mmCIF file of C-alpha atoms in Angstrom:
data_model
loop_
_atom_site.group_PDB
_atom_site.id
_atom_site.type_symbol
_atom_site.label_atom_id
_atom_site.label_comp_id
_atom_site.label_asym_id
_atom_site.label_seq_id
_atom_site.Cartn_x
_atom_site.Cartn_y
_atom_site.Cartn_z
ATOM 1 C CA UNK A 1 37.202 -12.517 22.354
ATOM 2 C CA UNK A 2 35.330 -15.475 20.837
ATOM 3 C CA UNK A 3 31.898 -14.271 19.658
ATOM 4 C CA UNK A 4 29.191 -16.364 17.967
ATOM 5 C CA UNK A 5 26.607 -14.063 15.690
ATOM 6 C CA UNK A 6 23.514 -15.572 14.963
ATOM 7 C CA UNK A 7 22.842 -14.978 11.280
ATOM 8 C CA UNK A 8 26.611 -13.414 10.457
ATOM 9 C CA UNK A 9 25.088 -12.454 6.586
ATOM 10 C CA UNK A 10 22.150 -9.918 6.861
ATOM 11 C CA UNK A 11 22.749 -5.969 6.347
ATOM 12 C CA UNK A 12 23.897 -4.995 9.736
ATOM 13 C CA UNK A 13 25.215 -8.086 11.000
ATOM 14 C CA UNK A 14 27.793 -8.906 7.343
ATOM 15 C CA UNK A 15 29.584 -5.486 8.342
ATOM 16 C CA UNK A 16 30.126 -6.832 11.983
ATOM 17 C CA UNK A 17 31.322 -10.209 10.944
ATOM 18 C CA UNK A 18 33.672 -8.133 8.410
ATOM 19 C CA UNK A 19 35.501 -6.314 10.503
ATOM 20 C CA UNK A 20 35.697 -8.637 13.736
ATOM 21 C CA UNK A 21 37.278 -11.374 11.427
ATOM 22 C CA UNK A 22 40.046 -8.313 9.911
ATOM 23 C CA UNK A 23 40.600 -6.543 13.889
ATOM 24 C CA UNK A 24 43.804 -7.632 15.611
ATOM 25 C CA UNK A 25 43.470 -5.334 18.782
ATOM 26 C CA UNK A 26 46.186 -5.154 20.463
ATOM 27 C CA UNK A 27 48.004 -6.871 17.902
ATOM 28 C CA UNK A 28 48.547 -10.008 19.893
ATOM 29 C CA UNK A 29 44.627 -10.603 19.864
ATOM 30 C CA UNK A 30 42.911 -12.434 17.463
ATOM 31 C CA UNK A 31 39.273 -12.498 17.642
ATOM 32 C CA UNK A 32 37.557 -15.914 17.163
ATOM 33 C CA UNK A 33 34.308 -15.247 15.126
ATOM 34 C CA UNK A 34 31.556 -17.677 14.927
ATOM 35 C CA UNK A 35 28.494 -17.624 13.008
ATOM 36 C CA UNK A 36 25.365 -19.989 13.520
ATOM 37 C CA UNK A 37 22.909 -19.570 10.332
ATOM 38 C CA UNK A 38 22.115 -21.874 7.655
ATOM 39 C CA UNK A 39 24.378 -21.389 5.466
ATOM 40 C CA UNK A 40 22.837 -19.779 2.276
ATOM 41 C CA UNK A 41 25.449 -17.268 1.394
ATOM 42 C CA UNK A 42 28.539 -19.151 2.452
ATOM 43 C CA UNK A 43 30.163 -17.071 -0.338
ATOM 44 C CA UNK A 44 30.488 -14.401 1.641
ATOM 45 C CA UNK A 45 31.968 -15.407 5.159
ATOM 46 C CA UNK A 46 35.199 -14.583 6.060
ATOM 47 C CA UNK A 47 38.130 -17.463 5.745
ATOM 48 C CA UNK A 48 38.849 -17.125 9.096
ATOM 49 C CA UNK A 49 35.104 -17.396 10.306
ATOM 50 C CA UNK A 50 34.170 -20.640 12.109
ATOM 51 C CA UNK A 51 30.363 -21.786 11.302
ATOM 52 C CA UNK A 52 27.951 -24.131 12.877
ATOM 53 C CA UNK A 53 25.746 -24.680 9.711
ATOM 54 C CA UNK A 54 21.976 -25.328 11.266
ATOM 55 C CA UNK A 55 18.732 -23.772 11.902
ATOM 56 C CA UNK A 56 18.461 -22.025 15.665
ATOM 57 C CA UNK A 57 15.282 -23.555 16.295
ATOM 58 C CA UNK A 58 16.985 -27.015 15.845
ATOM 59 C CA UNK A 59 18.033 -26.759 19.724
ATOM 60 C CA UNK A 60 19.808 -30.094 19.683
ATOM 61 C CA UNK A 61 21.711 -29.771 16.467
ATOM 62 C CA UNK A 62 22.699 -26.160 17.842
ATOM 63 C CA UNK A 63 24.019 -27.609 20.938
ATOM 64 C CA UNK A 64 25.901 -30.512 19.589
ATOM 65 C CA UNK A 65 27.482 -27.640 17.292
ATOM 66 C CA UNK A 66 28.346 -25.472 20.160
ATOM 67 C CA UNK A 67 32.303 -25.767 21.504
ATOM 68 C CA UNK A 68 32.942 -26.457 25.088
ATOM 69 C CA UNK A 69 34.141 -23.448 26.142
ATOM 70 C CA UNK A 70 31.749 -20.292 26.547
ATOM 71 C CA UNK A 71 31.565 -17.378 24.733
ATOM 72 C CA UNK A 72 32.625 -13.657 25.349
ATOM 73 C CA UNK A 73 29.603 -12.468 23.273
ATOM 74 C CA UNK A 74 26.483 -14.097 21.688
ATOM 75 C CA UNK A 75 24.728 -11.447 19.492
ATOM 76 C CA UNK A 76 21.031 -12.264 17.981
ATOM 77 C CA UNK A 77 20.147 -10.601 14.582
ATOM 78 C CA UNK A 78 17.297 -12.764 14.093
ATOM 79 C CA UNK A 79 15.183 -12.926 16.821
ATOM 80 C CA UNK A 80 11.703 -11.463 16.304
ATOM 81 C CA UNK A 81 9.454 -13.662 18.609
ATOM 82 C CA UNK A 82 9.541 -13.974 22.788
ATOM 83 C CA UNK A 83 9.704 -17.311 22.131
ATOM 84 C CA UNK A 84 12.894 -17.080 20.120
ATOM 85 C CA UNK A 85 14.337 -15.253 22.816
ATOM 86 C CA UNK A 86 12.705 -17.941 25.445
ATOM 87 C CA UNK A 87 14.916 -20.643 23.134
ATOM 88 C CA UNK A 88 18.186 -18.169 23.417
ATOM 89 C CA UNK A 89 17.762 -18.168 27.485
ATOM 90 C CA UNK A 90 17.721 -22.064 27.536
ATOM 91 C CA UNK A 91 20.737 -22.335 24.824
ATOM 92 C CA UNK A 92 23.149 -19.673 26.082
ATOM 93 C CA UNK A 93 22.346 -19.509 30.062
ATOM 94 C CA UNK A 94 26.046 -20.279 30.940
ATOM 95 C CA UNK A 95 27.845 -20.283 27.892
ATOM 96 C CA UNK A 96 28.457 -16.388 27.500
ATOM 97 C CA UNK A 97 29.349 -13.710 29.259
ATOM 98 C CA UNK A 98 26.993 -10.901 27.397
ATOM 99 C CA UNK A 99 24.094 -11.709 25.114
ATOM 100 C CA UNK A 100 23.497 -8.574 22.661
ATOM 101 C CA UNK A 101 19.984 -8.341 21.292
ATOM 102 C CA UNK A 102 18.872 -6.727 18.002
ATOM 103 C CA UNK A 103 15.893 -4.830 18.848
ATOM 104 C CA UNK A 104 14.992 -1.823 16.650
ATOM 105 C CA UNK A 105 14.315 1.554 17.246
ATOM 106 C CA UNK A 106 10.780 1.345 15.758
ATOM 107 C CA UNK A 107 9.474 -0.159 18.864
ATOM 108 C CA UNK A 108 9.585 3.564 20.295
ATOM 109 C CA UNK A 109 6.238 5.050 20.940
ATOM 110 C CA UNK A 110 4.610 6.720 17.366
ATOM 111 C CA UNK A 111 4.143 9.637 18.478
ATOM 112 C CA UNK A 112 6.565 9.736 20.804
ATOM 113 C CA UNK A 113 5.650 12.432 22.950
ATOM 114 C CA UNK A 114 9.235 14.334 21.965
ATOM 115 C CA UNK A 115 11.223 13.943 18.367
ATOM 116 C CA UNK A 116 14.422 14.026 20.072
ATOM 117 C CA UNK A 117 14.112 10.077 20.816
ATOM 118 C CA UNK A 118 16.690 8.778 23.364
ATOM 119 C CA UNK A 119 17.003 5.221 25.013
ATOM 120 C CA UNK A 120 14.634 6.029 27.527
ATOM 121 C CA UNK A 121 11.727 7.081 25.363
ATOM 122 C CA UNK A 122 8.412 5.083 25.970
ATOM 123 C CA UNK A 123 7.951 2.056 24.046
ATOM 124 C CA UNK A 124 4.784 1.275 22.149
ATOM 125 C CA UNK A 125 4.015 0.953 18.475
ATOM 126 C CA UNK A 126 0.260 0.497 18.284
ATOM 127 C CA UNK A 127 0.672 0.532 14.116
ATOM 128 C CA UNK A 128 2.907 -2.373 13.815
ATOM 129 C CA UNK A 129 3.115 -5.977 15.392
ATOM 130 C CA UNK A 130 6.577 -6.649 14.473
ATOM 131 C CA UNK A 131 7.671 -3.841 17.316
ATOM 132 C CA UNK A 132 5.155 -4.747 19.613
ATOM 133 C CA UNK A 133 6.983 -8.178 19.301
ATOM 134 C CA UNK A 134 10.523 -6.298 19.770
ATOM 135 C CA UNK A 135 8.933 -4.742 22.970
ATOM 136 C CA UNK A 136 7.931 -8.229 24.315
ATOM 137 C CA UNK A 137 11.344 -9.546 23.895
ATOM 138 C CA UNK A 138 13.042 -6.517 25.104
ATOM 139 C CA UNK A 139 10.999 -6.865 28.657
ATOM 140 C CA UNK A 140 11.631 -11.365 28.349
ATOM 141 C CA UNK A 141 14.941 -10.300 28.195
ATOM 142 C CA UNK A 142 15.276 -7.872 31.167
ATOM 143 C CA UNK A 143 13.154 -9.120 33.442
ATOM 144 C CA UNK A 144 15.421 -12.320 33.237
ATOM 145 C CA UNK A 145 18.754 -9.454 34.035
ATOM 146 C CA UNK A 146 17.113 -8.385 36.788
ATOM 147 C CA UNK A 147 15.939 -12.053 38.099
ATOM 148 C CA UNK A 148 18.389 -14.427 37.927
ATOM 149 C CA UNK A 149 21.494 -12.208 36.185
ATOM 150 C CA UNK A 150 21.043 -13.206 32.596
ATOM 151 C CA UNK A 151 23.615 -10.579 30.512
ATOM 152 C CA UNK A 152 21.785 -9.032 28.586
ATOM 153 C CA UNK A 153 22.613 -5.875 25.875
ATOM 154 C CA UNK A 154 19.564 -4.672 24.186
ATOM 155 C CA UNK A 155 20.539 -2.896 20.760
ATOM 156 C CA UNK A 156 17.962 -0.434 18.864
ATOM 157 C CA UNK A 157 19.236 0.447 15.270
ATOM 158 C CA UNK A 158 17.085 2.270 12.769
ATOM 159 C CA UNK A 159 16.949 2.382 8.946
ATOM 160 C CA UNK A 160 20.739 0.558 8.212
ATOM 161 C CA UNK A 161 21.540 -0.077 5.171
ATOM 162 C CA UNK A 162 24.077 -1.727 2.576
ATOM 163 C CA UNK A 163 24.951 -1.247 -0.795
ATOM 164 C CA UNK A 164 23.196 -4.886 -1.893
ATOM 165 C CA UNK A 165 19.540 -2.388 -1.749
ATOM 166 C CA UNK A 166 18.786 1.804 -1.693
ATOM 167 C CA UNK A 167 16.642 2.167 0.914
ATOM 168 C CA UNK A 168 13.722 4.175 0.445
ATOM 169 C CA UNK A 169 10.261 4.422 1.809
ATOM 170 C CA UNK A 170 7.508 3.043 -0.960
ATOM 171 C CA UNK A 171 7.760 0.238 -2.144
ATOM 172 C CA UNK A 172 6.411 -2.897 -2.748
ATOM 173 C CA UNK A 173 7.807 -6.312 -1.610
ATOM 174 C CA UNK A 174 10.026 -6.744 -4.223
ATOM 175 C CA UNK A 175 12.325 -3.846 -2.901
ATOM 176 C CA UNK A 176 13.423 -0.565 -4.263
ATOM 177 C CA UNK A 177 14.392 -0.796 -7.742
ATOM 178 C CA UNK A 178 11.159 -0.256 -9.121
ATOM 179 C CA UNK A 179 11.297 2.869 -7.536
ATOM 180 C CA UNK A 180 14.961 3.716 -9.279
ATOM 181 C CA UNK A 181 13.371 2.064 -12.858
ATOM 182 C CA UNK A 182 10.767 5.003 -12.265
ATOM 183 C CA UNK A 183 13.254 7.376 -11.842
ATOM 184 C CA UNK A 184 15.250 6.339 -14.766
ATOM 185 C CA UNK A 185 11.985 6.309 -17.078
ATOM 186 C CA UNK A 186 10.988 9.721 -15.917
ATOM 187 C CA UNK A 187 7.673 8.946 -14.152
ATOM 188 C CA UNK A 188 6.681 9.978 -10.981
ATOM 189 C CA UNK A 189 7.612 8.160 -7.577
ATOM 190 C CA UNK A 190 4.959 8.580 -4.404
ATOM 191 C CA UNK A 191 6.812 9.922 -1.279
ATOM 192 C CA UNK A 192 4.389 9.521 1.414
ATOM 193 C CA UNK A 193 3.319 12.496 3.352
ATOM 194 C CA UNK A 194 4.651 16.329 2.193
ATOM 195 C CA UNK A 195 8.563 14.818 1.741
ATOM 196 C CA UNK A 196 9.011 17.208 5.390
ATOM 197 C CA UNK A 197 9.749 14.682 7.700
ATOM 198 C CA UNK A 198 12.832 13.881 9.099
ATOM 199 C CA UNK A 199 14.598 10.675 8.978
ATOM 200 C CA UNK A 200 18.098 9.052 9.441
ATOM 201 C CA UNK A 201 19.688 6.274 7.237
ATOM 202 C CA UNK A 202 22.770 5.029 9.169
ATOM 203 C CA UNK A 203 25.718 3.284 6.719
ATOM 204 C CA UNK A 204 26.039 -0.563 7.652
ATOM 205 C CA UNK A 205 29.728 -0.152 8.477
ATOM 206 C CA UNK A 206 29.379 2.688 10.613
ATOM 207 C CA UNK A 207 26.677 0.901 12.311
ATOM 208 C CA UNK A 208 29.148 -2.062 13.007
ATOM 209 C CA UNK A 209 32.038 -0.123 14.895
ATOM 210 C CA UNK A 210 29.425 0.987 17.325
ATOM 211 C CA UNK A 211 27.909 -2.216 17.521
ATOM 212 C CA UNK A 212 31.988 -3.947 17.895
ATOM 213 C CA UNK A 213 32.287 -0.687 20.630
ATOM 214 C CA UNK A 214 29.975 -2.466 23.272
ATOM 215 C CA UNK A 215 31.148 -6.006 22.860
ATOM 216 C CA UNK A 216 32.731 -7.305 25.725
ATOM 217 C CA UNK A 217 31.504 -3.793 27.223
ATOM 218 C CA UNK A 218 30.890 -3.799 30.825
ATOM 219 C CA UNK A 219 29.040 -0.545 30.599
ATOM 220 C CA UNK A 220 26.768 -2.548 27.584
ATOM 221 C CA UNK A 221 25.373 -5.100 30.336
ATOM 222 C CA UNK A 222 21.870 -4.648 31.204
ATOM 223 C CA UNK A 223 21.461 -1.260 29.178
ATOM 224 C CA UNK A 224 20.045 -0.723 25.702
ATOM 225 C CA UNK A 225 21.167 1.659 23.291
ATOM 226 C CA UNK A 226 20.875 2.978 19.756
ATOM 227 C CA UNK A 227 23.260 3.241 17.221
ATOM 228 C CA UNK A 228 22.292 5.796 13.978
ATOM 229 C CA UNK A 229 24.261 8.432 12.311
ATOM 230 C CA UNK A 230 23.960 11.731 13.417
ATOM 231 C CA UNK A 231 22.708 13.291 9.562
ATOM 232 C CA UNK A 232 19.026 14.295 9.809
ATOM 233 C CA UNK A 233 17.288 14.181 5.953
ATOM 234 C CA UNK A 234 13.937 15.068 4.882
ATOM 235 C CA UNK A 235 12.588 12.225 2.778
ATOM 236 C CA UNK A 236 12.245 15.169 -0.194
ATOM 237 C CA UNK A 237 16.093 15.155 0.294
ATOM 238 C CA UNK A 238 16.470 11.464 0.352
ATOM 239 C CA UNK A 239 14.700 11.167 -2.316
ATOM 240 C CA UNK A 240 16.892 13.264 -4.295
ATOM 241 C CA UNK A 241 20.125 12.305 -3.317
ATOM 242 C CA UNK A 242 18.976 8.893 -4.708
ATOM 243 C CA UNK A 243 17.789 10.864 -8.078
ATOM 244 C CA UNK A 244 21.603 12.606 -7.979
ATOM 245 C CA UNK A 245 23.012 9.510 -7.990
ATOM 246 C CA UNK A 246 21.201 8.253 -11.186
ATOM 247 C CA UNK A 247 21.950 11.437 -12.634
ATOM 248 C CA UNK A 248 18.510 12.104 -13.317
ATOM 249 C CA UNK A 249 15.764 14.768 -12.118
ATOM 250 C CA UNK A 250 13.177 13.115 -10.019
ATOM 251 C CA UNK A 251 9.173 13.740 -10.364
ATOM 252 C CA UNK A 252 8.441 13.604 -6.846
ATOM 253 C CA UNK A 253 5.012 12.959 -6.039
ATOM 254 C CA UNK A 254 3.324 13.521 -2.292
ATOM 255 C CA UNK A 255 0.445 11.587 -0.946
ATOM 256 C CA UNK A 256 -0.741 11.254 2.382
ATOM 257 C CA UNK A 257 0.363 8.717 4.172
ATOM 258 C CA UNK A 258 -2.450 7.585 5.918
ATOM 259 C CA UNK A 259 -4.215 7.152 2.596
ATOM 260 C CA UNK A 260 -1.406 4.964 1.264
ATOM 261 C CA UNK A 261 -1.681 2.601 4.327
ATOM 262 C CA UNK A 262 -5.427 2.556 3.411
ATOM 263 C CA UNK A 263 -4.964 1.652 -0.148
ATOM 264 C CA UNK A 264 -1.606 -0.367 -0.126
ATOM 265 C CA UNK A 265 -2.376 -4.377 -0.200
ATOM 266 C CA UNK A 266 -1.945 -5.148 3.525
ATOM 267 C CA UNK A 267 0.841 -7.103 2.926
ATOM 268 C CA UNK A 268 2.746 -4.321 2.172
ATOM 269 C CA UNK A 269 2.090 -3.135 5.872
ATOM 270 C CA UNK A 270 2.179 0.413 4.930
ATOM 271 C CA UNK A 271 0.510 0.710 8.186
ATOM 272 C CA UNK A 272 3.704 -0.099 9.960
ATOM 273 C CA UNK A 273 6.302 0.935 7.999
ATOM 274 C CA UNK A 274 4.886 4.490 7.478
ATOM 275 C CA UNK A 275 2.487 5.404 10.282
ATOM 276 C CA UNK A 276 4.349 2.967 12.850
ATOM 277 C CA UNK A 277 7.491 4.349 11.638
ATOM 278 C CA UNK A 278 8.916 6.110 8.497
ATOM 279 C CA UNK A 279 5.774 9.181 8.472
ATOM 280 C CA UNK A 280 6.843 10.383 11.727
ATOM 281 C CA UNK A 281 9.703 12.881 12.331
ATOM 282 C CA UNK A 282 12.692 11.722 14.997
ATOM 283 C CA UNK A 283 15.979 12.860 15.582
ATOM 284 C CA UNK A 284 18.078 10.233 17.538
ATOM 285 C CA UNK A 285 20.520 11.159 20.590
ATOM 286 C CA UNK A 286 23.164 8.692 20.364
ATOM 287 C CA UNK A 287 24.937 10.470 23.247
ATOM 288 C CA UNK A 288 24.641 7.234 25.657
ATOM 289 C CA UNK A 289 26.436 5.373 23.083
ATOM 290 C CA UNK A 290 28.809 7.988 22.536
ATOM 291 C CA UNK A 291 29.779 7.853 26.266
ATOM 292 C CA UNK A 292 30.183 3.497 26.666
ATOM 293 C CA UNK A 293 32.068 3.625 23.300
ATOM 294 C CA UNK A 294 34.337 6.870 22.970
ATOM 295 C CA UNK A 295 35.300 8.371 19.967
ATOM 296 C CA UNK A 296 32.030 6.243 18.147
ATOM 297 C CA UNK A 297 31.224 8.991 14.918
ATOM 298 C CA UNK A 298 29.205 7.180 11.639
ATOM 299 C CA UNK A 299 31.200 9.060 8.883
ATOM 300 C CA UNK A 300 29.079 8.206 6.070
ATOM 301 C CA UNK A 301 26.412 10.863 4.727
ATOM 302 C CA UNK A 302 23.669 9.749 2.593
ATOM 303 C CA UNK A 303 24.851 10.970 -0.429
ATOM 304 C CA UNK A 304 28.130 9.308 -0.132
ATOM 305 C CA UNK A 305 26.540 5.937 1.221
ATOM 306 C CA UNK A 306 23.640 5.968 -1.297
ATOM 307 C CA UNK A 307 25.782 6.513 -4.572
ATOM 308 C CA UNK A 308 27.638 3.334 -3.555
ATOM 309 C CA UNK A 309 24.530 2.028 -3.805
ATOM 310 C CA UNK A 310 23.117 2.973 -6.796
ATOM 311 C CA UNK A 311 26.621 1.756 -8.199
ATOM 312 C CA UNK A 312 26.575 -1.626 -7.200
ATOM 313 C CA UNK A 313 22.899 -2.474 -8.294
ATOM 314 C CA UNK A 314 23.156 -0.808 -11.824
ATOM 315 C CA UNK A 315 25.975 -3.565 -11.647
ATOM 316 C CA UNK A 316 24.565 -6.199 -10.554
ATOM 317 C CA UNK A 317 21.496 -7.342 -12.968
ATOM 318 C CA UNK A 318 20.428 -10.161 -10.226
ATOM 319 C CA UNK A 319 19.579 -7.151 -7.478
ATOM 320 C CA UNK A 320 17.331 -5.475 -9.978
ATOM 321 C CA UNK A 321 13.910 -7.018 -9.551
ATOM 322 C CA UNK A 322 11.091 -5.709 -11.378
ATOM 323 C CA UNK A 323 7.600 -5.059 -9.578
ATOM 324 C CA UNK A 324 5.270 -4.244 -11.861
ATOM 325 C CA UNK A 325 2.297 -5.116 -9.494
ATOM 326 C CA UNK A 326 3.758 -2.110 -7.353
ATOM 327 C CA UNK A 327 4.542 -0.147 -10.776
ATOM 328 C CA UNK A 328 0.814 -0.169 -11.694
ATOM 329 C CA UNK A 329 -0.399 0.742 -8.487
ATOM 330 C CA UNK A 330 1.637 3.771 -8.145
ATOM 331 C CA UNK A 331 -0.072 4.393 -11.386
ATOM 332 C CA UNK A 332 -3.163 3.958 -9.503
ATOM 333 C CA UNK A 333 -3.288 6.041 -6.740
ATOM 334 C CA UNK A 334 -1.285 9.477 -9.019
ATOM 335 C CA UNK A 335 -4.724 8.954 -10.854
ATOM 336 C CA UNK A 336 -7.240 8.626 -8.281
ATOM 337 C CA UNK A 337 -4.978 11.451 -6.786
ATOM 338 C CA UNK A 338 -5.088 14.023 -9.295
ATOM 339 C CA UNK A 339 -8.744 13.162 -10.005
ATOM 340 C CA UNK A 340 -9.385 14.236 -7.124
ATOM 341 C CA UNK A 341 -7.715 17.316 -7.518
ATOM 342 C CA UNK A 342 -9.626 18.077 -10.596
ATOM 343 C CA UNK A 343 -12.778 17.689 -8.834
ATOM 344 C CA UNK A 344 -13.324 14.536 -10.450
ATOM 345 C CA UNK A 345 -14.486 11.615 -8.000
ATOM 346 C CA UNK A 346 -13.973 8.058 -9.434
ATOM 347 C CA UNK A 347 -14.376 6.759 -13.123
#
């Protein structure tokens, strides 16, 4: 199959480019990969990749980059906007025979009325504009499959990650190894909520066999699905398998997580990471994916995935970014928190 990816470098879509560019199935196949991004980590692209080097909103530099012949499979990792996916319609209308979008599974309804969250759960995120943006580009895009035909695949994965970060849920912007320099100095680290609720972290590479499952899928056209493991953690757990793998004992501290979206600087967007997201319990059925790509299984616990982790940013200095606005304003709010406990309001 040729296959362009737009981006071709980010978490979820490095693992895809990976192990299109190394599949020869049936051996006489050779996939031709393509990437379209701007070329900022060129380091890290497969020999055998192909790469138009521009932006995507550069529409005439795209298309003078584009070959002649169309594609079996255009997939968008970094399309956020309608009008990003307006610009994909007039670029790609033609020239491919499935267009997968990244979506995310955020964009389901908080609460949804069940945990058990398949691909037909409501959609609606009132806590966080970058879903509600998702949504709008999920309808664009399927209102234009049921108009005039366009091939659409819309693609919902959750919390993916990669060894380059450890994912966790508080933080600041800087990422999460101020959380993991907390850890290793023995303070505390917030965990919003009690630590009860559920959540699942899905292994980049398992992510991409899934993803690689429903390309060129003729079940995949005009369906969505999700793609997550199948491991359910409590963030206390999470949380802990991140301590286990520094080989220290965490001091985990709770706090509500409505008061942390009140307090965080709104650029943080606690709001929608947490309430629109992270704070509320769901357990994903991944049994439509199961049945358009057989034998699909992520077989990467947490444990496992987050210890590879930990490993590669303890040895890599350049990942570990220190925060110490976020450091002081953990601080801030185990202070305020426990004098409130005490029965002593501000000072």
């Amino acid at each position: 199959m040729r296959i362009l990816i737009i981006g071709g470098t980010g978490t979820i879509s490095s693992a895809i480019t990976r192990q299109l560019s190394a599949i020869h199935h049936p051996p006489s196949t050779i996939h031709e990969i393509w990437l379209l991004n701007r070329g900022n980590r060129n380091d890290e692209v497969p020999s055998n990749v192909k790469q138009i080097i521009a932006d995507i909103n550069d529409e005439p530099t795209v298309l003078a980059g584009l070959p002649s012949e169309s594609f079996d499979a255009v997939c968008q990792f970094i399309g956020f906007l309608p009008q990003q996916v307006e610009r994909d319609i007039r670029l790609f209308r033609g020239r491919t025979r499935q267009y997968v979008y990244i979506s995310s599974a955020s964009a389901y309804n908080k609460p949804a009325a069940n945990h058990v969250i398949t691909e037909g759960t409501t959609l609606a995120n009132p806590h966080w504009e970058y879903s509600r943006n998702k949504i709008a580009c999920e309808e664009l895009l399927m209102r234009e499959y049921r108009e005039t035909g366009f091939p659409v695949t819309i693609v919902r994965p959750s919390h993916t990650y990669c060894e380059r970060a450890v994912p966790l849920s508080v933080h600041g912007l800087k990422g999460s190894w101020q959380v993991l320099r907390r850890m290793l100095d023995g303070k505390p680290v917030i965990v919003h909520g009690d630590g009860s609720s559920l959540w699942t972290l899905t292994w980049n590479e398992d992510f991409a066999r899934g993803f690689i499952g429903l390309l060129g899928n003729p079940k995949a056209i005009g369906e969505a699905f999700q793609i997550m493991s199948d491991e359910q953690l409590t963030w206390t757990q999470i949380y802990e398998c991140v301590a286990n793998a520094l080989n220290v004992t965490p001091k985990l501290y709770y706090v509500a997580s409505q008061f942390l979206a009140a307090v965080a600087p709104k650029e943080w967007d606690f709001e929608g990471n947490l309430l629109g997201d992270k704070a509320v319990t769901v357990c994903f059925d991944c049994t439509k994916l199961k049945r358009a790509v057989p034998g699909f299984q992520a077989t990467t616990r947490f444990d496992e995935g987050v210890r590879r982790c930990v490993e590669y940013v303890l040895a890599h200095p350049e990942l570990q970014t220190e925060d110490p606005e976020f450091d002081t304003w953990c601080d801030k709010v185990i202070e305020a928190q426990e004098k409130a406990r005490q029965g002593v309001i501000g000072g």
